[in-house]
């Protein structure tokens, strides 16, 4: 069983909510998810989940998926989280959004670059 990383500034109750509900990551980071985002985040934690999002531009797809990547990194600290995008520019943008979520949560980074984040 994995343990959730301690996060300065969040209570034990907040940490438990984050561990149980990936949508709570967005709430704790100050950007409450829309209903469809919360639904996608919760479904994406199921083993074998595959999905397709058909949404408008600038609707929050990358923000949702970056919150999901941070959630996986927090609840499974013994594993790496790989974020893949079709182009380097898109990958850098996703890592930037992950960094924003991490910063908003107050998680310390032990390593940081344009294409890689290592949680402390």
Coordinates of C-alpha atoms in Angstrom, one line a residue:
X1 CA 0.0 0.0 0.0
X2 CA 1.3 3.4 -0.9
X3 CA 1.3 6.5 1.3
X4 CA 0.3 10.0 0.3
X5 CA 3.0 12.5 0.3
X6 CA 2.8 15.1 3.1
X7 CA 1.8 18.5 1.8
X8 CA 2.5 21.7 3.8
X9 CA -0.6 23.8 4.4
X10 CA -3.1 21.0 3.9
X11 CA -4.8 19.2 6.7
X12 CA -5.0 15.5 7.2
X13 CA -8.6 15.7 6.1
X14 CA -7.6 17.5 2.8
X15 CA -5.0 14.8 2.2
X16 CA -7.5 12.0 2.7
X17 CA -9.9 13.7 0.3
X18 CA -7.2 14.0 -2.3
X19 CA -6.2 10.4 -1.8
X20 CA -9.8 9.2 -2.3
X21 CA -10.9 11.7 -5.0
X22 CA -8.6 12.9 -7.8
X23 CA -11.0 15.8 -8.4
X24 CA -10.0 17.1 -4.9
X25 CA -6.6 17.9 -6.4
X26 CA -8.1 20.6 -8.6
X27 CA -10.2 21.9 -5.6
X28 CA -7.1 22.0 -3.3
X29 CA -5.1 23.8 -6.1
X30 CA -7.8 26.5 -6.2
X31 CA -9.5 25.5 -9.5
X32 CA -12.7 23.6 -8.7
X33 CA -13.4 21.2 -11.6
X34 CA -16.5 21.4 -13.7
X35 CA -18.8 18.4 -13.4
X36 CA -17.4 16.7 -16.6
X37 CA -13.8 17.3 -15.4
X38 CA -14.6 15.7 -12.0
X39 CA -16.2 12.7 -13.8
X40 CA -13.3 12.2 -16.1
X41 CA -10.8 12.4 -13.2
X42 CA -12.7 9.9 -11.2
X43 CA -13.1 7.5 -14.1
X44 CA -9.4 7.8 -15.1
X45 CA -8.3 6.2 -11.9
X46 CA -9.9 2.9 -12.8
X47 CA -7.6 0.1 -14.0
X48 CA -7.7 -0.2 -17.8
X49 CA -9.6 3.1 -18.4
X50 CA -9.3 4.5 -21.8
X51 CA -11.2 7.6 -22.9
X52 CA -11.8 10.1 -25.5
X53 CA -12.7 13.7 -24.8
X54 CA -14.8 15.6 -27.2
X55 CA -14.8 19.2 -26.0
X56 CA -14.3 22.7 -27.1
X57 CA -10.9 24.4 -27.3
X58 CA -9.7 25.9 -24.0
X59 CA -12.3 24.0 -22.0
X60 CA -9.8 22.6 -19.4
X61 CA -8.6 19.2 -20.9
X62 CA -4.9 19.8 -20.2
X63 CA -5.6 21.3 -16.8
X64 CA -7.7 18.2 -15.8
X65 CA -5.1 15.8 -17.1
X66 CA -2.2 17.6 -15.4
X67 CA -4.2 17.4 -12.1
X68 CA -4.6 13.7 -12.7
X69 CA -0.8 13.3 -13.3
X70 CA -0.1 15.1 -10.0
X71 CA -2.7 13.0 -8.2
X72 CA -1.0 9.8 -9.5
X73 CA 2.4 11.1 -8.4
X74 CA 1.1 11.9 -4.9
X75 CA -0.8 8.6 -4.3
X76 CA 1.9 6.4 -5.9
X77 CA 5.2 8.0 -5.0
X78 CA 7.1 4.8 -5.6
X79 CA 6.2 5.0 -9.3
X80 CA 7.0 7.4 -12.1
X81 CA 4.3 9.3 -14.0
X82 CA 4.9 9.7 -17.7
X83 CA 3.0 12.4 -19.5
X84 CA 3.1 12.1 -23.3
X85 CA 2.1 14.6 -26.0
X86 CA 2.4 14.6 -29.8
X87 CA 4.9 17.5 -29.8
X88 CA 7.6 18.8 -27.5
X89 CA 5.7 22.1 -27.2
X90 CA 2.6 20.3 -26.0
X91 CA 4.6 18.2 -23.6
X92 CA 6.3 21.3 -22.1
X93 CA 2.8 22.9 -21.7
X94 CA 1.5 19.9 -19.8
X95 CA 4.6 19.9 -17.5
X96 CA 4.0 23.6 -17.0
X97 CA 0.4 23.0 -16.0
X98 CA 1.6 20.1 -13.7
X99 CA 4.1 22.5 -12.1
X100 CA 1.3 25.0 -11.5
X101 CA -0.8 22.4 -9.7
X102 CA 2.2 21.3 -7.6
X103 CA 2.9 24.9 -6.7
X104 CA -0.7 25.6 -5.7
X105 CA -0.7 22.5 -3.5
X106 CA 2.6 23.6 -1.9
X107 CA 4.4 20.4 -2.8
X108 CA 8.2 20.7 -2.8
X109 CA 10.1 19.8 -5.9
X110 CA 13.6 18.2 -5.7
X111 CA 14.2 18.6 -9.4
X112 CA 12.6 20.9 -12.0
X113 CA 13.1 21.4 -15.7
X114 CA 11.0 22.3 -18.8
X115 CA 10.2 18.6 -19.4
X116 CA 10.6 16.9 -16.0
X117 CA 9.3 17.4 -12.4
X118 CA 10.5 15.4 -9.4
X119 CA 8.5 15.7 -6.3
X120 CA 10.5 16.2 -3.1

